[in-house]
Amino acid sequence: MRDSKKPKVIILIGPPGSGKGTQAKLLSQKFHLKYLGSGDILRARQKISDFTGRKLKKIMNKGELAPSFVIIKILGDQLEKLKKEKIKGFVLDGWTRIIYEAILTDEALDWYGWQNSKVILIKISFKEAFNRLTKRRQCKRCGRLIPWIGEFKKLKVCDKCGGKLVQRPDDKPEVIRERLKEYKKETIPVINYYKRKEKLIEINGQQSIEDVFKDILKAIQN
Ligand SMILES: [Zn+2]
């Protein structure tokens, strides 16, 4: 594969529980791309004590999503900053949850001169997502999230620090069901949009983390 053909911008999409964050991080390591996860960046933004920082903190503590306007503004600020850095490209995770965000993200990428983006959809069934999210646990001591996949299902204590594993309060079945329904409604237009642009790569997410990663590598190197 010629270097110029490698995607410089990879956008990950997939339902909650699909493991897209994990795959995004693996991809950024493999191709030496910067990882831009909306979760981390929004949490960092909350620490700036201005109007948006304080308001973000308030709504995110309630479990509400940041509005698209704020998402795109923050993404734009990140891309502006990256113009001053020498980077090969980046992986976007969590910026294109709804159709407006997908369209505006493309405009922002064009504006800053990042062409050649690829979009990876990690597909898992509603049932699989529901199981993974309602059964995942968190370490009480170090906060590590233990996914409900493969060997991890057998863990009785945290594999990093030995701490006690508990269920997360926001992983209640009724909350998860609502989140998945919301995802389905908002994301189908996003998926169709990327399909029309011939950017979409669909990956079977119902495999081990390693096999999902292998499939992604095969697909983007083709
Ligand atoms: Zn732990």
PDB file of C-alpha atoms and ligand atoms in Angstrom:
ATOM      1  CA  MET A   1       0.000   0.000   0.000  1.00  0.00           C
ATOM      2  CA  ARG A   2       1.362   3.412  -0.953  1.00  0.00           C
ATOM      3  CA  ASP A   3       1.577   5.871   1.895  1.00  0.00           C
ATOM      4  CA  SER A   4      -0.529   8.435   0.059  1.00  0.00           C
ATOM      5  CA  LYS A   5      -3.391   5.976  -0.141  1.00  0.00           C
ATOM      6  CA  LYS A   6      -3.603   5.467   3.607  1.00  0.00           C
ATOM      7  CA  PRO A   7      -6.633   7.242   5.017  1.00  0.00           C
ATOM      8  CA  LYS A   8      -5.545  10.289   6.964  1.00  0.00           C
ATOM      9  CA  VAL A   9      -8.876  10.771   8.650  1.00  0.00           C
ATOM     10  CA  ILE A  10     -10.857   7.845  10.030  1.00  0.00           C
ATOM     11  CA  ILE A  11     -14.321   8.394  11.467  1.00  0.00           C
ATOM     12  CA  LEU A  12     -15.747   5.695  13.721  1.00  0.00           C
ATOM     13  CA  ILE A  13     -19.473   5.181  14.134  1.00  0.00           C
ATOM     14  CA  GLY A  14     -21.454   2.462  15.862  1.00  0.00           C
ATOM     15  CA  PRO A  15     -23.991   1.943  18.636  1.00  0.00           C
ATOM     16  CA  PRO A  16     -23.137   2.303  22.303  1.00  0.00           C
ATOM     17  CA  GLY A  17     -21.448  -0.930  23.337  1.00  0.00           C
ATOM     18  CA  SER A  18     -19.993  -1.618  19.877  1.00  0.00           C
ATOM     19  CA  GLY A  19     -16.443  -1.015  21.128  1.00  0.00           C
ATOM     20  CA  LYS A  20     -15.786   1.790  18.653  1.00  0.00           C
ATOM     21  CA  GLY A  21     -13.746   3.763  21.188  1.00  0.00           C
ATOM     22  CA  THR A  22     -11.404   0.808  21.663  1.00  0.00           C
ATOM     23  CA  GLN A  23     -11.036   0.337  17.898  1.00  0.00           C
ATOM     24  CA  ALA A  24     -10.473   4.077  17.393  1.00  0.00           C
ATOM     25  CA  LYS A  25      -7.582   3.986  19.853  1.00  0.00           C
ATOM     26  CA  LEU A  26      -6.077   0.872  18.238  1.00  0.00           C
ATOM     27  CA  LEU A  27      -6.264   2.546  14.821  1.00  0.00           C
ATOM     28  CA  SER A  28      -4.629   5.724  16.052  1.00  0.00           C
ATOM     29  CA  GLN A  29      -1.719   3.692  17.465  1.00  0.00           C
ATOM     30  CA  LYS A  30      -1.336   1.553  14.362  1.00  0.00           C
ATOM     31  CA  PHE A  31      -1.228   4.446  11.866  1.00  0.00           C
ATOM     32  CA  HIS A  32       0.279   7.097  14.187  1.00  0.00           C
ATOM     33  CA  LEU A  33      -2.844   9.197  13.962  1.00  0.00           C
ATOM     34  CA  LYS A  34      -4.061  11.540  16.663  1.00  0.00           C
ATOM     35  CA  TYR A  35      -7.051  10.230  18.622  1.00  0.00           C
ATOM     36  CA  LEU A  36      -9.847  12.780  18.917  1.00  0.00           C
ATOM     37  CA  GLY A  37     -12.591  11.348  21.123  1.00  0.00           C
ATOM     38  CA  SER A  38     -15.492  13.684  21.838  1.00  0.00           C
ATOM     39  CA  GLY A  39     -15.861  12.260  25.376  1.00  0.00           C
ATOM     40  CA  ASP A  40     -12.312  13.138  26.489  1.00  0.00           C
ATOM     41  CA  ILE A  41     -12.313  16.507  24.759  1.00  0.00           C
ATOM     42  CA  LEU A  42     -15.718  17.535  26.150  1.00  0.00           C
ATOM     43  CA  ARG A  43     -14.614  16.535  29.641  1.00  0.00           C
ATOM     44  CA  ALA A  44     -11.481  18.676  29.239  1.00  0.00           C
ATOM     45  CA  ARG A  45     -13.601  21.559  27.931  1.00  0.00           C
ATOM     46  CA  GLN A  46     -15.740  21.458  31.102  1.00  0.00           C
ATOM     47  CA  LYS A  47     -12.664  22.399  33.129  1.00  0.00           C
ATOM     48  CA  ILE A  48     -12.384  25.780  31.433  1.00  0.00           C
ATOM     49  CA  SER A  49     -14.466  28.022  33.635  1.00  0.00           C
ATOM     50  CA  ASP A  50     -16.322  30.062  31.049  1.00  0.00           C
ATOM     51  CA  PHE A  51     -20.008  30.016  30.114  1.00  0.00           C
ATOM     52  CA  THR A  52     -19.743  26.947  27.857  1.00  0.00           C
ATOM     53  CA  GLY A  53     -17.474  25.076  30.260  1.00  0.00           C
ATOM     54  CA  ARG A  54     -19.867  25.547  33.160  1.00  0.00           C
ATOM     55  CA  LYS A  55     -22.970  24.756  31.115  1.00  0.00           C
ATOM     56  CA  LEU A  56     -21.400  21.652  29.610  1.00  0.00           C
ATOM     57  CA  LYS A  57     -20.548  20.396  33.071  1.00  0.00           C
ATOM     58  CA  LYS A  58     -24.119  20.918  34.206  1.00  0.00           C
ATOM     59  CA  ILE A  59     -25.822  19.156  31.305  1.00  0.00           C
ATOM     60  CA  MET A  60     -23.315  16.308  31.035  1.00  0.00           C
ATOM     61  CA  ASN A  61     -23.637  15.567  34.756  1.00  0.00           C
ATOM     62  CA  LYS A  62     -27.344  15.085  34.114  1.00  0.00           C
ATOM     63  CA  GLY A  63     -26.507  12.626  31.335  1.00  0.00           C
ATOM     64  CA  GLU A  64     -27.724  14.953  28.574  1.00  0.00           C
ATOM     65  CA  LEU A  65     -25.909  15.252  25.268  1.00  0.00           C
ATOM     66  CA  ALA A  66     -24.131  18.425  24.237  1.00  0.00           C
ATOM     67  CA  PRO A  67     -25.944  20.197  21.381  1.00  0.00           C
ATOM     68  CA  SER A  68     -24.573  19.855  17.846  1.00  0.00           C
ATOM     69  CA  PHE A  69     -23.575  23.499  17.716  1.00  0.00           C
ATOM     70  CA  VAL A  70     -21.227  23.021  20.676  1.00  0.00           C
ATOM     71  CA  ILE A  71     -19.890  19.717  19.339  1.00  0.00           C
ATOM     72  CA  ILE A  72     -18.970  21.259  15.993  1.00  0.00           C
ATOM     73  CA  LYS A  73     -17.546  24.412  17.563  1.00  0.00           C
ATOM     74  CA  ILE A  74     -15.250  22.314  19.770  1.00  0.00           C
ATOM     75  CA  LEU A  75     -14.253  20.061  16.872  1.00  0.00           C
ATOM     76  CA  GLY A  76     -13.436  23.154  14.804  1.00  0.00           C
ATOM     77  CA  ASP A  77     -11.240  24.508  17.606  1.00  0.00           C
ATOM     78  CA  GLN A  78      -9.394  21.175  17.717  1.00  0.00           C
ATOM     79  CA  LEU A  79      -8.823  21.161  13.954  1.00  0.00           C
ATOM     80  CA  GLU A  80      -7.589  24.747  14.090  1.00  0.00           C
ATOM     81  CA  LYS A  81      -5.061  23.768  16.773  1.00  0.00           C
ATOM     82  CA  LEU A  82      -3.920  20.745  14.759  1.00  0.00           C
ATOM     83  CA  LYS A  83      -2.999  23.042  11.864  1.00  0.00           C
ATOM     84  CA  LYS A  84      -0.025  24.186  13.942  1.00  0.00           C
ATOM     85  CA  GLU A  85       1.093  20.617  14.659  1.00  0.00           C
ATOM     86  CA  LYS A  86       2.836  18.276  12.286  1.00  0.00           C
ATOM     87  CA  ILE A  87       0.502  15.304  12.260  1.00  0.00           C
ATOM     88  CA  LYS A  88      -0.307  12.643   9.698  1.00  0.00           C
ATOM     89  CA  GLY A  89      -4.006  12.609  10.428  1.00  0.00           C
ATOM     90  CA  PHE A  90      -6.488  11.672  13.120  1.00  0.00           C
ATOM     91  CA  VAL A  91      -9.250   9.351  14.209  1.00  0.00           C
ATOM     92  CA  LEU A  92     -12.619  10.920  15.042  1.00  0.00           C
ATOM     93  CA  ASP A  93     -14.772   9.183  17.629  1.00  0.00           C
ATOM     94  CA  GLY A  94     -18.151  10.511  18.730  1.00  0.00           C
ATOM     95  CA  TRP A  95     -18.492  13.700  16.649  1.00  0.00           C
ATOM     96  CA  THR A  96     -21.057  12.541  14.084  1.00  0.00           C
ATOM     97  CA  ARG A  97     -23.953  11.229  16.158  1.00  0.00           C
ATOM     98  CA  ILE A  98     -26.620  12.936  14.074  1.00  0.00           C
ATOM     99  CA  ILE A  99     -26.930  14.006  10.463  1.00  0.00           C
ATOM    100  CA  TYR A 100     -26.174  17.725  11.011  1.00  0.00           C
ATOM    101  CA  GLU A 101     -22.959  16.790  12.747  1.00  0.00           C
ATOM    102  CA  ALA A 102     -21.930  14.453   9.920  1.00  0.00           C
ATOM    103  CA  ILE A 103     -22.501  17.161   7.296  1.00  0.00           C
ATOM    104  CA  LEU A 104     -20.777  19.891   9.312  1.00  0.00           C
ATOM    105  CA  THR A 105     -17.873  17.599  10.199  1.00  0.00           C
ATOM    106  CA  ASP A 106     -17.313  17.031   6.470  1.00  0.00           C
ATOM    107  CA  GLU A 107     -17.397  20.782   5.874  1.00  0.00           C
ATOM    108  CA  ALA A 108     -14.903  21.332   8.682  1.00  0.00           C
ATOM    109  CA  LEU A 109     -12.601  18.626   7.281  1.00  0.00           C
ATOM    110  CA  ASP A 110     -12.754  20.273   3.850  1.00  0.00           C
ATOM    111  CA  TRP A 111     -12.117  23.707   5.330  1.00  0.00           C
ATOM    112  CA  TYR A 112      -8.957  22.544   7.077  1.00  0.00           C
ATOM    113  CA  GLY A 113      -7.753  20.549   4.090  1.00  0.00           C
ATOM    114  CA  TRP A 114      -8.277  17.017   5.361  1.00  0.00           C
ATOM    115  CA  GLN A 115      -9.567  15.018   2.427  1.00  0.00           C
ATOM    116  CA  ASN A 116      -9.549  11.265   1.983  1.00  0.00           C
ATOM    117  CA  SER A 117     -11.614  10.373   5.029  1.00  0.00           C
ATOM    118  CA  LYS A 118     -13.034   6.915   5.634  1.00  0.00           C
ATOM    119  CA  VAL A 119     -15.962   6.061   7.865  1.00  0.00           C
ATOM    120  CA  ILE A 120     -16.064   2.789   9.744  1.00  0.00           C
ATOM    121  CA  LEU A 121     -19.381   1.494  11.027  1.00  0.00           C
ATOM    122  CA  ILE A 122     -19.054  -1.180  13.690  1.00  0.00           C
ATOM    123  CA  LYS A 123     -22.234  -3.193  13.489  1.00  0.00           C
ATOM    124  CA  ILE A 124     -23.701  -5.123  16.382  1.00  0.00           C
ATOM    125  CA  SER A 125     -27.283  -6.207  16.919  1.00  0.00           C
ATOM    126  CA  PHE A 126     -29.619  -4.392  19.269  1.00  0.00           C
ATOM    127  CA  LYS A 127     -29.661  -7.463  21.515  1.00  0.00           C
ATOM    128  CA  GLU A 128     -25.861  -7.720  21.666  1.00  0.00           C
ATOM    129  CA  ALA A 129     -25.540  -3.995  22.447  1.00  0.00           C
ATOM    130  CA  PHE A 130     -28.186  -4.300  25.156  1.00  0.00           C
ATOM    131  CA  ASN A 131     -26.399  -7.239  26.774  1.00  0.00           C
ATOM    132  CA  ARG A 132     -22.981  -5.627  26.619  1.00  0.00           C
ATOM    133  CA  LEU A 133     -24.219  -2.386  28.160  1.00  0.00           C
ATOM    134  CA  THR A 134     -26.424  -3.783  30.888  1.00  0.00           C
ATOM    135  CA  LYS A 135     -23.865  -6.391  31.915  1.00  0.00           C
ATOM    136  CA  ARG A 136     -20.671  -4.376  31.776  1.00  0.00           C
ATOM    137  CA  ARG A 137     -19.120  -3.490  35.111  1.00  0.00           C
ATOM    138  CA  GLN A 138     -16.797  -0.913  36.538  1.00  0.00           C
ATOM    139  CA  CYS A 139     -13.949  -1.204  39.029  1.00  0.00           C
ATOM    140  CA  LYS A 140     -14.830   0.586  42.242  1.00  0.00           C
ATOM    141  CA  ARG A 141     -11.188   1.372  42.934  1.00  0.00           C
ATOM    142  CA  CYS A 142      -9.630   2.517  39.625  1.00  0.00           C
ATOM    143  CA  GLY A 143     -12.732   3.205  37.523  1.00  0.00           C
ATOM    144  CA  ARG A 144     -11.768   0.776  34.757  1.00  0.00           C
ATOM    145  CA  LEU A 145     -14.727  -0.272  32.601  1.00  0.00           C
ATOM    146  CA  ILE A 146     -14.883  -4.025  32.077  1.00  0.00           C
ATOM    147  CA  PRO A 147     -16.677  -4.872  28.835  1.00  0.00           C
ATOM    148  CA  TRP A 148     -19.038  -7.822  28.554  1.00  0.00           C
ATOM    149  CA  ILE A 149     -17.071  -9.514  25.760  1.00  0.00           C
ATOM    150  CA  GLY A 150     -15.200 -12.830  25.547  1.00  0.00           C
ATOM    151  CA  GLU A 151     -12.763 -13.561  28.383  1.00  0.00           C
ATOM    152  CA  PHE A 152     -13.731 -10.391  30.262  1.00  0.00           C
ATOM    153  CA  LYS A 153     -17.087 -11.967  31.143  1.00  0.00           C
ATOM    154  CA  LYS A 154     -15.322 -14.318  33.572  1.00  0.00           C
ATOM    155  CA  LEU A 155     -13.586 -11.613  35.632  1.00  0.00           C
ATOM    156  CA  LYS A 156     -14.604 -11.495  39.282  1.00  0.00           C
ATOM    157  CA  VAL A 157     -12.329  -8.587  40.267  1.00  0.00           C
ATOM    158  CA  CYS A 158     -10.555  -5.824  38.295  1.00  0.00           C
ATOM    159  CA  ASP A 159      -7.783  -7.292  36.119  1.00  0.00           C
ATOM    160  CA  LYS A 160      -5.662  -4.163  36.604  1.00  0.00           C
ATOM    161  CA  CYS A 161      -5.869  -3.491  40.345  1.00  0.00           C
ATOM    162  CA  GLY A 162      -7.932  -6.284  41.924  1.00  0.00           C
ATOM    163  CA  GLY A 163     -10.696  -3.858  42.943  1.00  0.00           C
ATOM    164  CA  LYS A 164     -14.329  -4.796  43.396  1.00  0.00           C
ATOM    165  CA  LEU A 165     -16.510  -4.775  40.260  1.00  0.00           C
ATOM    166  CA  VAL A 166     -19.887  -3.039  40.383  1.00  0.00           C
ATOM    167  CA  GLN A 167     -22.605  -2.148  37.923  1.00  0.00           C
ATOM    168  CA  ARG A 168     -22.666   1.409  36.677  1.00  0.00           C
ATOM    169  CA  PRO A 169     -25.727   3.367  37.819  1.00  0.00           C
ATOM    170  CA  ASP A 170     -26.413   4.662  34.280  1.00  0.00           C
ATOM    171  CA  ASP A 171     -26.367   1.146  32.832  1.00  0.00           C
ATOM    172  CA  LYS A 172     -29.972   0.456  33.852  1.00  0.00           C
ATOM    173  CA  PRO A 173     -31.973  -1.540  31.275  1.00  0.00           C
ATOM    174  CA  GLU A 174     -34.607   1.159  30.720  1.00  0.00           C
ATOM    175  CA  VAL A 175     -31.937   3.843  30.219  1.00  0.00           C
ATOM    176  CA  ILE A 176     -29.967   1.611  27.819  1.00  0.00           C
ATOM    177  CA  ARG A 177     -33.067   0.747  25.818  1.00  0.00           C
ATOM    178  CA  GLU A 178     -33.790   4.465  25.406  1.00  0.00           C
ATOM    179  CA  ARG A 179     -30.183   5.223  24.360  1.00  0.00           C
ATOM    180  CA  LEU A 180     -30.254   2.457  21.746  1.00  0.00           C
ATOM    181  CA  LYS A 181     -33.589   3.604  20.358  1.00  0.00           C
ATOM    182  CA  GLU A 182     -32.238   7.133  20.103  1.00  0.00           C
ATOM    183  CA  TYR A 183     -29.110   5.851  18.371  1.00  0.00           C
ATOM    184  CA  LYS A 184     -31.126   3.955  15.808  1.00  0.00           C
ATOM    185  CA  LYS A 185     -33.331   6.925  14.997  1.00  0.00           C
ATOM    186  CA  GLU A 186     -30.462   9.424  14.675  1.00  0.00           C
ATOM    187  CA  THR A 187     -27.848   7.241  13.081  1.00  0.00           C
ATOM    188  CA  ILE A 188     -29.680   5.704  10.153  1.00  0.00           C
ATOM    189  CA  PRO A 189     -29.589   9.049   8.279  1.00  0.00           C
ATOM    190  CA  VAL A 190     -25.876   9.366   9.143  1.00  0.00           C
ATOM    191  CA  ILE A 191     -25.171   5.889   7.758  1.00  0.00           C
ATOM    192  CA  ASN A 192     -27.118   6.626   4.564  1.00  0.00           C
ATOM    193  CA  TYR A 193     -25.302   9.925   4.129  1.00  0.00           C
ATOM    194  CA  TYR A 194     -21.884   8.266   4.249  1.00  0.00           C
ATOM    195  CA  LYS A 195     -23.097   5.462   1.982  1.00  0.00           C
ATOM    196  CA  ARG A 196     -24.090   7.994  -0.672  1.00  0.00           C
ATOM    197  CA  LYS A 197     -20.645   9.593  -0.381  1.00  0.00           C
ATOM    198  CA  GLU A 198     -19.090   6.131  -0.792  1.00  0.00           C
ATOM    199  CA  LYS A 199     -17.099   6.533   2.388  1.00  0.00           C
ATOM    200  CA  LEU A 200     -18.732   3.844   4.486  1.00  0.00           C
ATOM    201  CA  ILE A 201     -17.021   0.608   5.510  1.00  0.00           C
ATOM    202  CA  GLU A 202     -19.204  -1.825   7.462  1.00  0.00           C
ATOM    203  CA  ILE A 203     -17.534  -4.145   9.954  1.00  0.00           C
ATOM    204  CA  ASN A 204     -19.043  -7.025  11.929  1.00  0.00           C
ATOM    205  CA  GLY A 205     -18.597  -5.964  15.549  1.00  0.00           C
ATOM    206  CA  GLN A 206     -19.808  -9.226  17.060  1.00  0.00           C
ATOM    207  CA  GLN A 207     -16.355 -10.751  17.290  1.00  0.00           C
ATOM    208  CA  SER A 208     -13.379 -10.418  19.632  1.00  0.00           C
ATOM    209  CA  ILE A 209     -11.633  -7.020  19.781  1.00  0.00           C
ATOM    210  CA  GLU A 210      -8.674  -8.516  17.828  1.00  0.00           C
ATOM    211  CA  ASP A 211     -10.855  -9.898  15.026  1.00  0.00           C
ATOM    212  CA  VAL A 212     -12.813  -6.670  14.654  1.00  0.00           C
ATOM    213  CA  PHE A 213      -9.494  -4.835  14.373  1.00  0.00           C
ATOM    214  CA  LYS A 214      -8.184  -7.305  11.771  1.00  0.00           C
ATOM    215  CA  ASP A 215     -11.312  -6.812   9.659  1.00  0.00           C
ATOM    216  CA  ILE A 216     -10.960  -3.032   9.861  1.00  0.00           C
ATOM    217  CA  LEU A 217      -7.329  -3.180   8.746  1.00  0.00           C
ATOM    218  CA  LYS A 218      -8.204  -5.440   5.836  1.00  0.00           C
ATOM    219  CA  ALA A 219     -11.034  -3.157   4.747  1.00  0.00           C
ATOM    220  CA  ILE A 220      -9.144   0.152   4.913  1.00  0.00           C
ATOM    221  CA  GLN A 221      -6.058  -1.231   3.202  1.00  0.00           C
ATOM    222  CA  ASN A 222      -8.032  -2.464   0.231  1.00  0.00           C
TER     223      ASN A 222
HETATM  224 ZN    ZN B   1      -9.322  -1.537  39.071  1.00  0.00          ZN
END
